[in-house]
Amino acid sequence: MLGISAISVEELRSALLQRHPTTLLTELHIALLRRLVDDEPSDVLMECADGGDGLSGRVALFNPLVSSSHQLLTLVPPTATMLEPGTWAEVLRWFLIQSGVEGEPILQDAVQALHTTEYSQLLILHKVAILSRMVEEVLSSSSFRQRLIHNMERKQELLAQESREESQRKTARREAKQHKQEQVAAAAAANDKELLMVPKHHEDQEQVALPPPEEYDYEDDQVEDGDAEATQLLQRPSASQRQRAKQEAERKHQLQELRKQRLRASGKLNEATARKDLVALAEGIKLGRASRMEGKTRGALWRFPELSAALTLHAELIERQKAEAALRDRRARLAECPVRHEALGRDRWRRRYWWFPSEPSRLYIETPADADAVAKEKSTESSGKRARGKVSWSSKKGKASASSKAVPPTAVGSRWHYYRSRHELHQLVSSLDERGIREGALRRALQQEMGTMLNDFSAERVPLFAEQAWLEAGPHVGARIRQYFAGVGASEGTVVGYLPPDGADMALWHILHDDGDQEDLEESELEEAMRRVGEAPRDGLQDTQEVSSDWQNQNVPPKQRITQKMLGLLGLQAELLLLVDQLMSAMQAAGSDFVTADSAVGVVMWRSEVKSSASATQCATLLLALEGRVHALQSEPDANGLVGIMEGKALDSGIDQAELRPEEDHVGGSGGGGRCGWSCVAAGRKGECGARVLSFEGKRLWPCFQARQRWREQVGASITTAQVALGAHSFRDHAAVFGLINGRNMLLKAAANRCVAVWDVS
C-alpha cells in the first residue's frame, strides 16, 4: 500500500542504528509522508478555506508563534513535490510541529533535536518515536481507512469463496464415498465377486508384499563352482554344452549386475529418504524400478522395503507441495487486499508469536513488558554457538521489571526474541497444550503453517542451554559485552554462564545478547568484547552500513530508486551542482559576470567550493552567493509587501476572476512583517482594490523584498542538509518562474503554485 518493498526486522533495526543516512529510512519516510501531504498547493488552500477536516484544514495559514520558535521555511502545508531525498526531513519536521506533539515529551525532544541535527544522527529512541507517530497518522488518515475498508470487504469475499469451495469439496467426497458403499452393497446382494474385490476406497493403495525369497538369491555360493564347471565344459568338444555353459555364466553375471544395481538404488533411496529430497527421491525411484525392485509373482505385487518407503514419502511430499502451493496462492490473493498483519496466537504466558512474510525463516516471540507475565516465563529456548545466523535463547536472568512510573510506549516496550531452527519449531508445537483456549489456537495456527515454515527454517539442531554444565556464578558473570557481526553490525549482551576449564578444554563464557541471540566466547574474546563496551558511542549509533545498504525498493524502476549518493551532504552537493547547471545557459545569455568571470570569483570557483564543502552551513553560504548572482539579473527593484490574499479561489481557476482584498502596506521592517502572496501570480480586477499586482514574467525573482529577505534569513540560519535542500528547492521554483530554467508550461505552473504556497505567509 505504501509502494515500497518488504523490509525485514534486521534491515529496519540496522537502518535505525546507522549514524549515516540510509536509503531504507528515506524511502520509508517519503512513502509515509506522501500519504499525509497534499499533491498541489491549490488543493491545500482550498481545504483551508473550506475548513476541511484533514491535516490541511487543521493547519492555520498564519502562525507567528510557530514561525519564531521553529524557524520553518514554509508555514502552509508542504506539497508532495517538495518530498525529495534531500528535503523530506524538513517536511517531516513541519508535519510533526503542525500535527502537535504536546503531552509527548520524547516526541517533543525529537522535534527539537531535528531542528539542529541530521535525522540519521538522532537518538534511536527519537527515531522510533517519530516513526511510530508517522505510522499512527497514516493508519488514521481517511484515505488509508477507506483502503482498509475496501480490503476488508474484498478479504471477506475471498474467505467466503474459499468456504464455499471447501464445502463443495467435502460434499463431493461424501457423495463419492456413499456411491462406493452403494456399489459394494449392490455387489454383495448380486454376489458379484469382481466388484467385491475392488478396494473399499479409490484412494486405497494395492496391497504390496515383500519380495519372494528368490529375489534375494543371487547364487553367490555357486559362482565359483559354476565358473569351474563352465571351464570344464568349454574344454569339451560338445557345442551344446559350451552354449549352455555360456548361457549359465551370462545368467549369473546378470544376477551379480542386478545385485549391484539394487545396492546402488537402495543407497540412493535411503539417502534421499533421510534428506526428504523430492528430486533425489524421484531419481532413486526411477533407478529402483530400473533395477527390478518391484514386480509381480502369480498376480501378487511385491516391492523392496526401500522402494516402498521412498514411494510413500514421495507421495507425501507431492501432497505437501500441492498444499503449500495452494497456501501460497491463497496468501497471494489475500496479499492483494492487506488489512493488518496479526499474530499467530498467544501462549499461556500471553506471549505473542509473529511470523512475518518479509522474514519467513524466523518465528518472533513478543514478551510483554509486564513484570508478572515475564516472571512466569519458563526458559524453553535453545543455546549454542552462533553460526551464519542467529540462535534464539531466553534466559532466566535479566528479566525486565516494570516501572512504577508511567512511561510512554516508545520508551519501554515488549522484549523480542525468535526461533530459527526446525528443532525449536517442533519443540514449541509439542509443548503447547491443545486443550487450552490460547495455546490450542496457537498450535493449530502453527500446524497450518508448518509445511511452509519448515522449508525456510534452518535444519541445524542447536543444543539446549540446560544440557550443558553452565554455572550461573563465576568470573565475569553479569558483565556487559559488545560484539560486531558481519551483515548485522554491533550487538550488546550480558555474560550469563561460565564453563570452567577441563583438562585441555579452555574456559567458556555464555553470552545472552539483548536481542535474544546467544554465543559462547573464550577468555581472550570475552576480554576484547568487554573492552568494546567502554569504547561504544554514547548515542548508541553505529557507523557501519552492511544490512540496510543492501536494501533496495524493488517496486520502482531502477532509474527512479533512491541511491546513497542522493542522501546527506553528498546529495546536497549534487543538488547545488545540478541547480547551477540548470541556470548556466540563461545566465550566460543574460551576460552574467558569474559565468564570464575568471576562476577566482566565477562559477568554476563556486563549483569547486561546493565539492569541497564539509557542512550544510558552507553549502548554505554558497547557495546565498548563487542567489545574489541571479538576483543581480533582475531588471526592476524589489517591490514592497503590499499584497492581497485570495479568498476561497484555487490557483488553477481563472486568474482574472481572483478576488483580492486590500491589505495594509508594510514597507521596510524585518522579513517576517509583511504578507507576500497571491498577487505574485493573480491579477486583481481594475478598481476593486488598491493592491499593487506583481509579475513573475522576467521582472522579479521574488514577489517582494520581504520574501527575499525571509528566504535569505532562513537559508542563512540553516543547520541541517534538509533545511538547505528545501531552500534550494524553493529557489529553483522562483528561478523557473523568473525564466532562468526551461520547462513545460505545466511544470512552470506547478512551480508558480509552490512559490505562492511558500510565501502566502512570510
mmCIF file of C-alpha atoms in Angstrom, residues 399-542:
data_model
loop_
_atom_site.group_PDB
_atom_site.id
_atom_site.type_symbol
_atom_site.label_atom_id
_atom_site.label_comp_id
_atom_site.label_asym_id
_atom_site.label_seq_id
_atom_site.Cartn_x
_atom_site.Cartn_y
_atom_site.Cartn_z
ATOM 1 C CA LYS A 399 14.032 -10.074 33.404
ATOM 2 C CA ALA A 400 12.738 -6.596 32.814
ATOM 3 C CA SER A 401 10.975 -5.045 35.767
ATOM 4 C CA ALA A 402 8.027 -2.758 35.306
ATOM 5 C CA SER A 403 8.488 0.810 36.391
ATOM 6 C CA SER A 404 6.064 2.224 38.877
ATOM 7 C CA LYS A 405 6.028 5.445 36.922
ATOM 8 C CA ALA A 406 4.025 5.576 33.710
ATOM 9 C CA VAL A 407 6.336 5.519 30.707
ATOM 10 C CA PRO A 408 5.351 6.221 27.089
ATOM 11 C CA PRO A 409 5.053 3.126 24.888
ATOM 12 C CA THR A 410 8.020 4.215 22.790
ATOM 13 C CA ALA A 411 10.256 4.302 25.873
ATOM 14 C CA VAL A 412 9.620 0.824 27.268
ATOM 15 C CA GLY A 413 8.111 -1.846 25.073
ATOM 16 C CA SER A 414 7.983 -5.590 24.785
ATOM 17 C CA ARG A 415 11.043 -7.821 24.674
ATOM 18 C CA TRP A 416 11.563 -9.753 21.452
ATOM 19 C CA HIS A 417 13.471 -12.880 20.510
ATOM 20 C CA TYR A 418 12.957 -15.522 17.852
ATOM 21 C CA TYR A 419 13.222 -19.179 16.831
ATOM 22 C CA ARG A 420 15.015 -20.051 13.629
ATOM 23 C CA SER A 421 15.570 -23.856 13.648
ATOM 24 C CA ARG A 422 13.202 -26.691 12.795
ATOM 25 C CA HIS A 423 14.056 -28.387 16.062
ATOM 26 C CA GLU A 424 12.910 -25.337 18.030
ATOM 27 C CA LEU A 425 9.731 -25.162 15.974
ATOM 28 C CA HIS A 426 8.869 -28.825 16.600
ATOM 29 C CA GLN A 427 9.712 -28.406 20.272
ATOM 30 C CA LEU A 428 7.421 -25.402 20.518
ATOM 31 C CA VAL A 429 4.465 -27.161 18.883
ATOM 32 C CA SER A 430 4.848 -30.226 21.097
ATOM 33 C CA SER A 431 4.996 -28.051 24.235
ATOM 34 C CA LEU A 432 1.695 -26.269 23.538
ATOM 35 C CA ASP A 433 -1.372 -27.573 25.375
ATOM 36 C CA GLU A 434 -4.026 -28.213 22.754
ATOM 37 C CA ARG A 435 -6.690 -28.229 25.488
ATOM 38 C CA GLY A 436 -6.065 -24.566 26.293
ATOM 39 C CA ILE A 437 -8.007 -21.846 24.525
ATOM 40 C CA ARG A 438 -4.984 -19.716 23.649
ATOM 41 C CA GLU A 439 -2.392 -22.444 23.175
ATOM 42 C CA GLY A 440 -4.817 -24.696 21.308
ATOM 43 C CA ALA A 441 -5.498 -21.951 18.763
ATOM 44 C CA LEU A 442 -1.753 -21.184 18.521
ATOM 45 C CA ARG A 443 -0.952 -24.870 17.992
ATOM 46 C CA ARG A 444 -3.473 -25.156 15.155
ATOM 47 C CA ALA A 445 -2.156 -21.962 13.524
ATOM 48 C CA LEU A 446 1.430 -23.255 13.681
ATOM 49 C CA GLN A 447 0.444 -26.654 12.298
ATOM 50 C CA GLN A 448 -1.331 -24.969 9.404
ATOM 51 C CA GLU A 449 1.819 -23.023 8.512
ATOM 52 C CA MET A 450 4.242 -25.818 9.422
ATOM 53 C CA GLY A 451 4.816 -27.068 5.879
ATOM 54 C CA THR A 452 5.918 -23.666 4.628
ATOM 55 C CA MET A 453 7.882 -22.766 7.744
ATOM 56 C CA LEU A 454 9.936 -25.976 7.702
ATOM 57 C CA ASN A 455 11.202 -25.159 4.218
ATOM 58 C CA ASP A 456 12.544 -21.788 5.381
ATOM 59 C CA PHE A 457 13.804 -22.674 8.865
ATOM 60 C CA SER A 458 17.318 -23.939 9.493
ATOM 61 C CA ALA A 459 17.822 -27.697 9.744
ATOM 62 C CA GLU A 460 20.638 -27.221 12.262
ATOM 63 C CA ARG A 461 19.808 -28.580 15.694
ATOM 64 C CA VAL A 462 21.113 -26.371 18.497
ATOM 65 C CA PRO A 463 21.844 -27.974 21.903
ATOM 66 C CA LEU A 464 19.799 -26.779 24.824
ATOM 67 C CA PHE A 465 21.424 -24.471 27.347
ATOM 68 C CA ALA A 466 20.253 -26.747 30.150
ATOM 69 C CA GLU A 467 22.070 -29.706 28.579
ATOM 70 C CA GLN A 468 25.459 -28.138 29.333
ATOM 71 C CA ALA A 469 27.072 -27.642 32.745
ATOM 72 C CA TRP A 470 26.966 -23.845 32.721
ATOM 73 C CA LEU A 471 27.484 -22.138 36.062
ATOM 74 C CA GLU A 472 25.413 -19.082 36.877
ATOM 75 C CA ALA A 473 28.138 -17.755 39.179
ATOM 76 C CA GLY A 474 31.759 -17.266 38.300
ATOM 77 C CA PRO A 475 34.286 -14.779 36.914
ATOM 78 C CA HIS A 476 32.823 -12.086 34.615
ATOM 79 C CA VAL A 477 29.252 -13.397 35.008
ATOM 80 C CA GLY A 478 26.950 -10.391 34.758
ATOM 81 C CA ALA A 479 29.445 -8.291 32.770
ATOM 82 C CA ARG A 480 28.351 -6.404 29.674
ATOM 83 C CA ILE A 481 29.918 -7.073 26.257
ATOM 84 C CA ARG A 482 29.770 -5.568 22.765
ATOM 85 C CA GLN A 483 30.319 -7.631 19.602
ATOM 86 C CA TYR A 484 30.414 -6.872 15.876
ATOM 87 C CA PHE A 485 28.976 -9.294 13.317
ATOM 88 C CA ALA A 486 29.235 -9.169 9.545
ATOM 89 C CA GLY A 487 25.922 -8.212 7.992
ATOM 90 C CA VAL A 488 24.439 -7.234 11.364
ATOM 91 C CA GLY A 489 26.680 -4.639 12.970
ATOM 92 C CA ALA A 490 27.145 -4.111 16.699
ATOM 93 C CA SER A 491 25.260 -6.142 19.288
ATOM 94 C CA GLU A 492 25.454 -5.838 23.072
ATOM 95 C CA GLY A 493 24.771 -8.546 25.627
ATOM 96 C CA THR A 494 25.394 -9.925 29.114
ATOM 97 C CA VAL A 495 27.533 -12.786 30.381
ATOM 98 C CA VAL A 496 25.055 -15.272 31.891
ATOM 99 C CA GLY A 497 27.023 -18.515 32.157
ATOM 100 C CA TYR A 498 30.510 -19.806 32.938
ATOM 101 C CA LEU A 499 32.042 -23.166 31.981
ATOM 102 C CA PRO A 500 35.288 -23.856 33.912
ATOM 103 C CA PRO A 501 38.306 -25.296 32.080
ATOM 104 C CA ASP A 502 38.506 -29.070 31.936
ATOM 105 C CA GLY A 503 41.881 -30.530 31.060
ATOM 106 C CA ALA A 504 42.837 -29.365 27.597
ATOM 107 C CA ASP A 505 39.464 -27.611 27.136
ATOM 108 C CA MET A 506 39.604 -23.880 27.785
ATOM 109 C CA ALA A 507 37.073 -21.985 29.873
ATOM 110 C CA LEU A 508 33.991 -20.637 28.088
ATOM 111 C CA TRP A 509 31.525 -17.871 28.856
ATOM 112 C CA HIS A 510 27.929 -17.912 27.613
ATOM 113 C CA ILE A 511 26.598 -14.601 26.245
ATOM 114 C CA LEU A 512 22.950 -13.590 26.043
ATOM 115 C CA HIS A 513 22.540 -10.687 23.616
ATOM 116 C CA ASP A 514 19.924 -8.012 24.154
ATOM 117 C CA ASP A 515 18.068 -9.082 21.010
ATOM 118 C CA GLY A 516 17.789 -12.686 22.244
ATOM 119 C CA ASP A 517 20.775 -14.173 20.413
ATOM 120 C CA GLN A 518 23.457 -16.140 22.224
ATOM 121 C CA GLU A 519 27.014 -17.301 21.705
ATOM 122 C CA ASP A 520 29.983 -18.767 23.581
ATOM 123 C CA LEU A 521 33.268 -16.868 23.959
ATOM 124 C CA GLU A 522 36.746 -17.828 25.069
ATOM 125 C CA GLU A 523 38.600 -15.660 27.575
ATOM 126 C CA SER A 524 40.536 -13.600 25.020
ATOM 127 C CA GLU A 525 37.372 -12.990 23.002
ATOM 128 C CA LEU A 526 35.460 -12.051 26.167
ATOM 129 C CA GLU A 527 38.072 -9.527 27.285
ATOM 130 C CA GLU A 528 38.018 -7.873 23.858
ATOM 131 C CA ALA A 529 34.207 -7.758 23.881
ATOM 132 C CA MET A 530 34.140 -6.202 27.362
ATOM 133 C CA ARG A 531 36.688 -3.598 26.287
ATOM 134 C CA ARG A 532 34.451 -2.534 23.380
ATOM 135 C CA VAL A 533 31.689 -1.558 25.817
ATOM 136 C CA GLY A 534 33.728 1.375 27.084
ATOM 137 C CA GLU A 535 34.532 2.437 23.512
ATOM 138 C CA ALA A 536 30.899 2.438 22.366
ATOM 139 C CA PRO A 537 29.447 5.853 21.359
ATOM 140 C CA ARG A 538 27.198 7.460 23.928
ATOM 141 C CA ASP A 539 24.310 7.797 21.490
ATOM 142 C CA GLY A 540 24.376 4.066 20.663
ATOM 143 C CA LEU A 541 24.546 4.662 16.906
ATOM 144 C CA GLN A 542 26.792 2.758 14.506
#
